[in-house]
Amino acid sequence: MEIFFQQVVNGLSLGGIYALIALGYTMVYGIIELINFAHGDVYTLGTFFSLAILSAIGVSGEVHGPALIGIVALAVLSAMLLCGVTGVLIERLAYRRLRNAPRLAPLITAIGMSFILENVMQLWRGPSPVPFPQVIPNPSASFGGVVVSAKQVLVVGLAVVMMAALQVFIYNTKLGKAMRATAQDRDAAQLMGININTTIALTFLIGSALAGAAGFVSGVYYGTTWFFNGFEAGLKAFTAAVLGGIGNVAGAMLGGFLIGLVEAVATQYIPGGAQWSNVVVFSVLVLVLIFRPSGLLGESLPEKV
Amino acid sequence: MPARRRAAVTIIAIGVALLAFPFVDRNNAQIDFMANAGAFILLALGLNIVVGFAGLLDLGYAAFFAIGSYSYAMLASQQFGIHIPFWVMLFVASGIAAIFGILLGAPTLRLRGDYLAIVTLGFGEIVPQTFLNLEKYTNGPNGISSLDQPSLFGKAFGFSATPYYYVTLVLIALGIVVASNLQNSRLGRAWMAIREDELAARHMGINTTAAKLSAFALGASFSGLAGVVYAAKLNLVSPDEFQFNVSVLVLSMLVLGGMGNIAGVIIGSFVLSFINSFLLPQSTSLAHAAGLVNLDFTNYRFMLYGVILVLMMLFRPEGLIPSRQRKAEFHEALSDPTLAAQEQAEYSGAAAAP
Amino acid sequence: MTPMLRLSEVRKVFGGLVALNDLSFEVAPGSIVAMIGPNGAGKSTVFNLITGVYQPTHGSIDLEGRSLRGLDTAAIASLGIARTFQNVRLFAFMSARDNVMTGRHARMRANLVDSLLHTPAQRAEEKSVRERARELLRFVGLEREADSYARNLPYGSQRRLEIARGLAGDPKLLLLDEPAAGMNPKEKESLIDLIGRIRARGVTIFLIEHDMQLVMNVSERVTVLDHGEKIAEGAPEVVRRDERVIEAYLGRADGAA
Ligand SMILES: Nc1ncnc2c1ncn2[C@@H]1O[C@H](COP(=O)(O)OP(=O)(O)OP(=O)(O)O)[C@@H](O)[C@H]1O
Ligand SMILES: [Mg+2]
């Protein structure tokens, strides 16, 4: 049983990262019905950006005391900012032109973007895994044999805080309402005087910024990254978004944590589990899309004809 | 009909040139390159049936290439002591790939275009991962080596690329005939109808399930063929040859040449193979010779695919050599908001039309 | 005589919305029947239920006494029901000819092998279907547009092409969803003529239309729907004077004002 609960704890921490990434997929899909394939790579960029910031200020190991908070805040916020800008640029340069194109054109473009970003990161930081400094001291506590580390608390904590902030933003601010209106009916939103371009750019900004935060967190959590990291993580996070109900913010969080749990539990209990965990996650994706394409929290009506 | 005659003359001239190529150019490396490029043309012709004709964006196409290759490796080597002849394996492997095309296509039947893309991508990951994980049968990461050598009239192919070159040439010729026959047939029209408007297609009595599955099966069978030739020629298969980037490479070939257009697809495929296996390594050697030892153009391969996909979609989505249809489709859609609005409205449920 | 089409207590609920409330009526073979009703009354939903796009929540739909329950759209189309759509749904980037040829799909024989090999039988069939498409394009007045993309035709022609595509499969029953929408008076006139000629081919016609003049002109019977309920049924001139019908239309107009 301890083993199981240990996997639950591990799964929740993995899930926190997936959930943060999944939010970007779900927001963008909600508003322009595009699977932003490059999103996973923006997340990896987040790790590299925060790594660059940490190197720039000379941090290469544990930091203690108040400086820790400052440094974490600096790294997270700069990663968020830089990723947010990257996301907005991608939208502006590539996707915007294709908003009215046949529907698979933007998806193909997004795949192209993903390859470009991956190649840029490969040229920047090389093809091999790059270590990420262990900025955060990592004491752990044991609860009846289940070990919870400080990093895990940080991952889940940060994810939950970000998501709460996002919920508040979406439901309680004017910009958030504009986003929801645009997602529901773009033409109507435009008639109501909402600036569609700005709203979509804002969606990319926020989604990519959250991926940036996830990038930092994952650097701390895994202590390493590489240019191709975002491919798999991105697919898993997309699975999470679909599982939760695409376009649904709360669903993305739920899906993220569930996928993290599935992965952790599968790794533990399937013989040779680690090898098969990807297969398990993709199977979840396939099954959800076949049996409940609207996801756990989405509702579906037949297509209007 | 002078236009028709001109076309016939052109085709014959190209055919003769291609047949004579190994006699004129005796450099084995270049014939080898041509044979590999031929395998990719087969892949592109197959993917074109799925993506170009039927509008089903398959992002895991490399899986069928893997299945074709591994079929040969398992059924024509010491691995299990089974030695089915190469020529028979061409049929067997394309059949196996077609069956997997149906098996992996079936779950996607009711999905809308972009979800279908992601699910096929998932399968594209699962298949090579499975070959990797089933070490007992596949030797895992080491792959299977020492595959049987094909032979014709008792004469083994040996390590010369020339016989493989001729085999791919014949297969491509067959592939072109098959693909263009399909395009101009009841089934081909059904595919296009599904691509344009799946719901309306159903109202024509088109069994979209059967039509889509036959697209998946036929498309996959091409890569089964390519897999056999490729594996036999390389004398080795390993799971890392079939990653996502291979699926994207073949897709880039289609996008570059022009989806749905057979000639375009062939040319796009050849050009990309040429850049990939010839231009990039050659210019790297040149750079090294010129003292620029740190420059390696082959490191820019992914960038190349990415740039092709993005720039083509933005500026020439119909490809370099478009089908008349696709050209109109992309350009009018871009410049016509009402059509776009209609597309938007029809988004859910309807088939994908890239 | 068995009706061509019979709906018995057909109900359709979307989420919480009752789009059709236990609707029953019949279409006699060889007739031209119209359905009218204010926006959102549930008219198109009736078509979507007949062609299997939606499944009824309960109730049954029969074609010539044969239940359509559980059949999918393709199977229903193959039984001889063709339709047009309220928002034209042609194969936009296929030629007019290919659109019509595709409409023949269910009646064609070529299988996978024929399509692959272009067998003599396949070629002969293609040739005859092509010829047939030419004839139908002429029938609807589009013989000169055979090679144009459906997409490039003027709106009125697109509507006619959709009809030609529907006729290609020799349907027993043709469903027309607002065929005159967006047409000018001249186009409407030729549409009325076309509908008459289609009936002369022995096809039963069931149409939805807002244009009263057209309805009065072509149809023998009219069913009026409001809020998913049948509120009147009968000969056009009777229905036209029906209190509830007038109220349904005027009431709606008041609400909109
Ligand atoms: N797929 C669907 N999901 C949810 N509601 C639907 C769906 N299809 C139709 N409806 C609803 O059912 C009701 C009837 O719609 P329907 O399209 O049948 O009306 P109609 O009589 O054809 O109207 P119009 O004259 O505007 O075409 C409407 O309120 C519509 O919003
Ligand atoms: Mg309607």
Short mmCIF file of C-alpha atoms in Angstrom, two decimals, chain A residues 9-304:
data_model
loop_
_atom_site.label_atom_id
_atom_site.label_comp_id
_atom_site.label_asym_id
_atom_site.label_seq_id
_atom_site.Cartn_x
_atom_site.Cartn_y
_atom_site.Cartn_z
CA VAL A 9 2.59 11.32 -4.59
CA ASN A 10 4.99 10.91 -7.50
CA GLY A 11 2.11 10.94 -9.94
CA LEU A 12 0.71 14.15 -8.53
CA SER A 13 4.04 15.89 -8.94
CA LEU A 14 4.39 14.67 -12.52
CA GLY A 15 0.78 15.63 -13.01
CA GLY A 16 1.39 19.17 -11.77
CA ILE A 17 3.81 19.68 -14.64
CA TYR A 18 1.49 18.09 -17.19
CA ALA A 19 -1.40 20.17 -15.90
CA LEU A 20 0.51 23.42 -16.36
CA ILE A 21 1.37 22.46 -19.93
CA ALA A 22 -2.11 21.15 -20.62
CA LEU A 23 -3.58 24.56 -19.78
CA GLY A 24 -1.84 26.07 -22.80
CA TYR A 25 -3.15 23.38 -25.12
CA THR A 26 -6.64 23.70 -23.83
CA MET A 27 -6.76 27.50 -23.93
CA VAL A 28 -5.45 27.70 -27.47
CA TYR A 29 -7.70 24.91 -28.65
CA GLY A 30 -10.63 26.51 -26.94
CA ILE A 31 -10.12 29.74 -28.79
CA ILE A 32 -8.85 28.82 -32.28
CA GLU A 33 -9.38 25.04 -32.43
CA LEU A 34 -5.71 24.44 -33.08
CA ILE A 35 -3.60 21.74 -31.51
CA ASN A 36 -0.59 23.92 -30.92
CA PHE A 37 1.97 21.28 -31.55
CA ALA A 38 4.86 23.58 -30.71
CA HIS A 39 3.57 24.10 -27.20
CA GLY A 40 5.57 21.21 -25.74
CA ASP A 41 8.72 22.79 -27.14
CA VAL A 42 7.85 26.13 -25.62
CA TYR A 43 7.79 24.26 -22.33
CA THR A 44 11.30 22.92 -22.94
CA LEU A 45 12.38 26.41 -23.90
CA GLY A 46 11.12 27.44 -20.46
CA THR A 47 13.59 25.08 -18.86
CA PHE A 48 16.42 26.38 -21.02
CA PHE A 49 15.46 29.99 -20.42
CA SER A 50 15.44 29.56 -16.66
CA LEU A 51 18.70 27.69 -16.90
CA ALA A 52 20.18 30.60 -18.81
CA ILE A 53 18.95 33.07 -16.22
CA LEU A 54 20.38 31.01 -13.39
CA SER A 55 23.73 30.78 -15.15
CA ALA A 56 23.66 34.48 -15.88
CA ILE A 57 23.32 35.34 -12.20
CA GLY A 58 25.84 32.70 -11.28
CA VAL A 59 23.60 30.23 -9.49
CA SER A 60 24.81 26.68 -9.86
CA GLY A 61 23.79 24.99 -6.62
CA GLU A 62 21.50 25.15 -3.64
CA VAL A 63 20.40 28.56 -2.42
CA HIS A 64 19.14 29.16 1.08
CA GLY A 65 17.14 31.74 2.94
CA PRO A 66 15.33 34.70 1.47
CA ALA A 67 17.62 34.69 -1.57
CA LEU A 68 15.99 31.41 -2.57
CA ILE A 69 12.59 33.03 -2.92
CA GLY A 70 14.05 35.89 -4.92
CA ILE A 71 15.96 33.60 -7.22
CA VAL A 72 13.08 31.22 -7.78
CA ALA A 73 10.78 34.14 -8.50
CA LEU A 74 13.27 35.65 -10.90
CA ALA A 75 13.79 32.39 -12.77
CA VAL A 76 10.10 31.55 -12.97
CA LEU A 77 9.02 35.00 -14.02
CA SER A 78 11.69 35.40 -16.67
CA ALA A 79 10.94 31.96 -18.07
CA MET A 80 7.27 32.87 -18.16
CA LEU A 81 7.92 36.18 -19.82
CA LEU A 82 10.28 34.80 -22.46
CA CYS A 83 8.06 31.84 -23.24
CA GLY A 84 5.03 34.08 -23.36
CA VAL A 85 6.73 36.31 -25.89
CA THR A 86 7.81 33.27 -27.91
CA GLY A 87 4.24 32.00 -27.98
CA VAL A 88 2.90 35.36 -29.10
CA LEU A 89 5.52 35.58 -31.83
CA ILE A 90 4.69 32.13 -33.13
CA GLU A 91 1.03 33.04 -33.27
CA ARG A 92 1.72 36.33 -34.94
CA LEU A 93 4.19 35.03 -37.52
CA ALA A 94 2.58 31.75 -38.41
CA TYR A 95 -0.84 30.86 -37.10
CA ARG A 96 -2.61 34.16 -37.52
CA ARG A 97 -2.29 34.12 -41.28
CA LEU A 98 -3.84 30.69 -41.35
CA ARG A 99 -6.87 31.36 -39.24
CA ASN A 100 -9.15 30.98 -42.25
CA ALA A 101 -7.15 28.32 -44.05
CA PRO A 102 -8.35 24.73 -44.48
CA ARG A 103 -8.24 23.34 -41.05
CA LEU A 104 -5.22 21.10 -41.17
CA ALA A 105 -2.93 23.83 -42.50
CA PRO A 106 -2.33 25.43 -39.10
CA LEU A 107 -1.75 22.02 -37.54
CA ILE A 108 0.89 21.19 -40.12
CA THR A 109 2.43 24.61 -39.51
CA ALA A 110 2.47 23.92 -35.80
CA ILE A 111 4.36 20.68 -36.40
CA GLY A 112 6.83 22.63 -38.50
CA MET A 113 7.21 25.18 -35.69
CA SER A 114 7.85 22.40 -33.25
CA PHE A 115 10.66 21.04 -35.41
CA ILE A 116 12.17 24.49 -35.77
CA LEU A 117 12.12 25.13 -32.03
CA GLU A 118 13.61 21.72 -31.31
CA ASN A 119 16.38 22.29 -33.80
CA VAL A 120 17.11 25.74 -32.40
CA MET A 121 17.39 24.30 -28.90
CA GLN A 122 19.59 21.51 -30.19
CA LEU A 123 21.91 24.01 -31.81
CA TRP A 124 21.85 26.18 -28.70
CA ARG A 125 22.45 23.57 -26.00
CA GLY A 126 23.61 20.54 -27.94
CA PRO A 127 21.97 17.19 -28.54
CA SER A 128 22.65 15.63 -25.14
CA PRO A 129 20.88 16.08 -21.81
CA VAL A 130 21.85 19.27 -19.98
CA PRO A 131 22.01 19.31 -16.17
CA PHE A 132 19.83 21.79 -14.29
CA PRO A 133 21.24 23.23 -11.06
CA GLN A 134 19.68 21.97 -7.85
CA VAL A 135 18.65 25.43 -6.69
CA ILE A 136 16.20 24.27 -4.12
CA PRO A 137 17.24 22.43 -1.00
CA ASN A 138 15.35 19.17 -1.04
CA PRO A 139 14.53 17.88 2.42
CA SER A 140 11.90 15.24 2.52
CA ALA A 141 9.48 13.97 5.07
CA SER A 142 8.11 10.49 5.49
CA PHE A 143 4.48 9.90 6.25
CA GLY A 144 4.11 6.28 7.23
CA GLY A 145 6.68 5.22 4.67
CA VAL A 146 5.47 7.53 1.94
CA VAL A 147 8.19 10.03 1.16
CA VAL A 148 7.25 13.54 0.14
CA SER A 149 10.06 15.82 -0.96
CA ALA A 150 10.18 19.60 -0.91
CA LYS A 151 10.45 19.63 -4.69
CA GLN A 152 7.25 17.70 -5.00
CA VAL A 153 5.50 20.15 -2.72
CA LEU A 154 6.87 22.98 -4.84
CA VAL A 155 5.67 21.42 -8.09
CA VAL A 156 2.17 20.78 -6.89
CA GLY A 157 1.99 24.05 -4.99
CA LEU A 158 3.12 26.16 -7.90
CA ALA A 159 0.79 24.37 -10.29
CA VAL A 160 -2.19 24.87 -8.01
CA VAL A 161 -1.41 28.54 -7.42
CA MET A 162 -1.04 29.23 -11.14
CA MET A 163 -4.22 27.46 -11.97
CA ALA A 164 -6.16 29.28 -9.27
CA ALA A 165 -4.83 32.57 -10.60
CA LEU A 166 -5.85 31.56 -14.09
CA GLN A 167 -9.36 30.70 -12.98
CA VAL A 168 -9.69 34.06 -11.27
CA PHE A 169 -8.38 35.78 -14.36
CA ILE A 170 -10.70 34.01 -16.75
CA TYR A 171 -13.85 34.39 -14.73
CA ASN A 172 -13.34 37.70 -13.00
CA THR A 173 -11.55 40.05 -15.33
CA LYS A 174 -12.67 41.84 -18.42
CA LEU A 175 -9.90 40.31 -20.50
CA GLY A 176 -10.79 36.87 -19.24
CA LYS A 177 -14.38 37.40 -20.22
CA ALA A 178 -13.27 38.56 -23.65
CA MET A 179 -11.35 35.32 -23.98
CA ARG A 180 -14.32 33.24 -23.07
CA ALA A 181 -16.57 35.17 -25.40
CA THR A 182 -14.12 34.76 -28.27
CA ALA A 183 -13.83 31.05 -27.60
CA GLN A 184 -17.58 30.65 -27.70
CA ASP A 185 -18.37 32.62 -30.81
CA ARG A 186 -15.70 34.62 -32.50
CA ASP A 187 -18.01 36.61 -34.76
CA ALA A 188 -20.37 37.54 -31.99
CA ALA A 189 -17.44 38.57 -29.82
CA GLN A 190 -16.16 40.78 -32.59
CA LEU A 191 -19.56 42.39 -32.96
CA MET A 192 -19.52 43.12 -29.26
CA GLY A 193 -16.35 45.12 -29.81
CA ILE A 194 -13.82 42.59 -28.58
CA ASN A 195 -10.49 42.79 -30.37
CA ILE A 196 -10.07 39.27 -31.61
CA ASN A 197 -6.38 39.51 -32.50
CA THR A 198 -5.45 40.90 -29.12
CA THR A 199 -7.52 38.33 -27.32
CA ILE A 200 -5.98 35.44 -29.21
CA ALA A 201 -2.49 36.86 -28.67
CA LEU A 202 -3.28 37.14 -24.98
CA THR A 203 -4.32 33.50 -24.93
CA PHE A 204 -0.99 32.51 -26.42
CA LEU A 205 0.82 34.77 -23.98
CA ILE A 206 -0.80 33.20 -20.96
CA GLY A 207 -0.66 29.62 -22.20
CA SER A 208 2.98 29.90 -23.15
CA ALA A 209 3.85 31.67 -19.91
CA LEU A 210 2.34 28.77 -17.98
CA ALA A 211 4.43 26.40 -20.09
CA GLY A 212 7.44 28.52 -19.16
CA ALA A 213 6.63 28.08 -15.48
CA ALA A 214 6.26 24.36 -16.06
CA GLY A 215 9.64 24.42 -17.78
CA PHE A 216 11.33 25.86 -14.70
CA VAL A 217 9.54 23.45 -12.40
CA SER A 218 10.52 20.48 -14.51
CA GLY A 219 14.15 21.61 -14.53
CA VAL A 220 14.14 21.69 -10.75
CA TYR A 221 12.20 18.46 -10.46
CA TYR A 222 14.17 16.31 -12.88
CA GLY A 223 17.50 18.13 -12.58
CA THR A 224 18.03 17.76 -16.31
CA THR A 225 16.49 18.44 -19.69
CA TRP A 226 17.25 18.10 -23.36
CA PHE A 227 16.04 19.68 -26.56
CA PHE A 228 13.58 16.91 -27.33
CA ASN A 229 12.00 16.84 -23.89
CA GLY A 230 8.90 18.71 -24.96
CA PHE A 231 7.80 16.22 -27.57
CA GLU A 232 6.78 13.52 -25.16
CA ALA A 233 5.76 15.82 -22.35
CA GLY A 234 3.72 17.81 -24.83
CA LEU A 235 1.88 14.72 -26.07
CA LYS A 236 1.15 13.66 -22.53
CA ALA A 237 -0.08 17.10 -21.61
CA PHE A 238 -2.25 17.16 -24.70
CA THR A 239 -3.64 13.81 -23.64
CA ALA A 240 -4.37 15.41 -20.28
CA ALA A 241 -6.19 18.29 -21.93
CA VAL A 242 -8.30 15.91 -24.00
CA LEU A 243 -8.99 13.70 -21.01
CA GLY A 244 -10.23 16.65 -19.03
CA GLY A 245 -12.28 18.01 -21.91
CA ILE A 246 -10.51 20.20 -24.41
CA GLY A 247 -11.21 23.89 -24.00
CA ASN A 248 -12.02 23.35 -20.36
CA VAL A 249 -9.52 24.90 -17.94
CA ALA A 250 -10.56 22.93 -14.89
CA GLY A 251 -10.51 19.82 -17.07
CA ALA A 252 -6.91 20.43 -18.06
CA MET A 253 -5.87 20.47 -14.41
CA LEU A 254 -7.84 17.36 -13.62
CA GLY A 255 -6.51 15.61 -16.73
CA GLY A 256 -2.95 16.64 -15.92
CA PHE A 257 -3.05 15.12 -12.47
CA LEU A 258 -4.80 12.00 -13.75
CA ILE A 259 -2.23 11.43 -16.48
CA GLY A 260 0.56 11.90 -13.96
CA LEU A 261 -1.07 9.29 -11.74
CA VAL A 262 -1.61 6.88 -14.62
CA GLU A 263 1.99 7.19 -15.66
CA ALA A 264 3.37 6.74 -12.15
CA VAL A 265 1.13 3.81 -11.35
CA ALA A 266 1.79 2.15 -14.70
CA THR A 267 5.51 2.52 -14.19
CA GLN A 268 5.20 0.79 -10.85
CA TYR A 269 2.80 -2.01 -11.58
CA ILE A 270 3.32 -3.05 -15.18
CA PRO A 271 6.25 -5.44 -15.52
CA GLY A 272 9.04 -3.50 -17.19
CA GLY A 273 6.75 -0.56 -16.54
CA ALA A 274 8.98 2.37 -17.37
CA GLN A 275 9.35 1.04 -20.90
CA TRP A 276 5.63 0.84 -21.40
CA SER A 277 4.51 4.01 -19.66
CA ASN A 278 4.37 5.98 -22.89
CA VAL A 279 2.41 3.25 -24.54
CA VAL A 280 -0.03 3.34 -21.63
CA VAL A 281 -0.47 7.10 -21.81
CA PHE A 282 -1.04 7.08 -25.56
CA SER A 283 -3.50 4.27 -25.16
CA VAL A 284 -5.38 6.48 -22.71
CA LEU A 285 -5.44 9.19 -25.35
CA VAL A 286 -6.78 6.84 -27.99
CA LEU A 287 -9.41 5.37 -25.68
CA VAL A 288 -10.63 8.76 -24.50
CA LEU A 289 -10.89 10.08 -28.03
CA ILE A 290 -12.83 7.05 -29.12
CA PHE A 291 -15.16 6.62 -26.21
CA ARG A 292 -15.48 10.08 -24.74
CA PRO A 293 -14.08 12.68 -27.11
CA SER A 294 -15.66 15.45 -25.08
CA GLY A 295 -13.49 14.43 -22.12
CA LEU A 296 -14.43 14.06 -18.48
CA LEU A 297 -15.73 17.57 -17.93
CA GLY A 298 -16.88 18.45 -21.43
CA GLU A 299 -20.38 17.84 -22.68
CA SER A 300 -21.23 17.00 -26.25
CA LEU A 301 -24.14 17.50 -28.56
CA PRO A 302 -24.36 16.20 -32.10
CA GLU A 303 -22.98 18.43 -34.81
CA LYS A 304 -25.55 20.87 -36.14
#
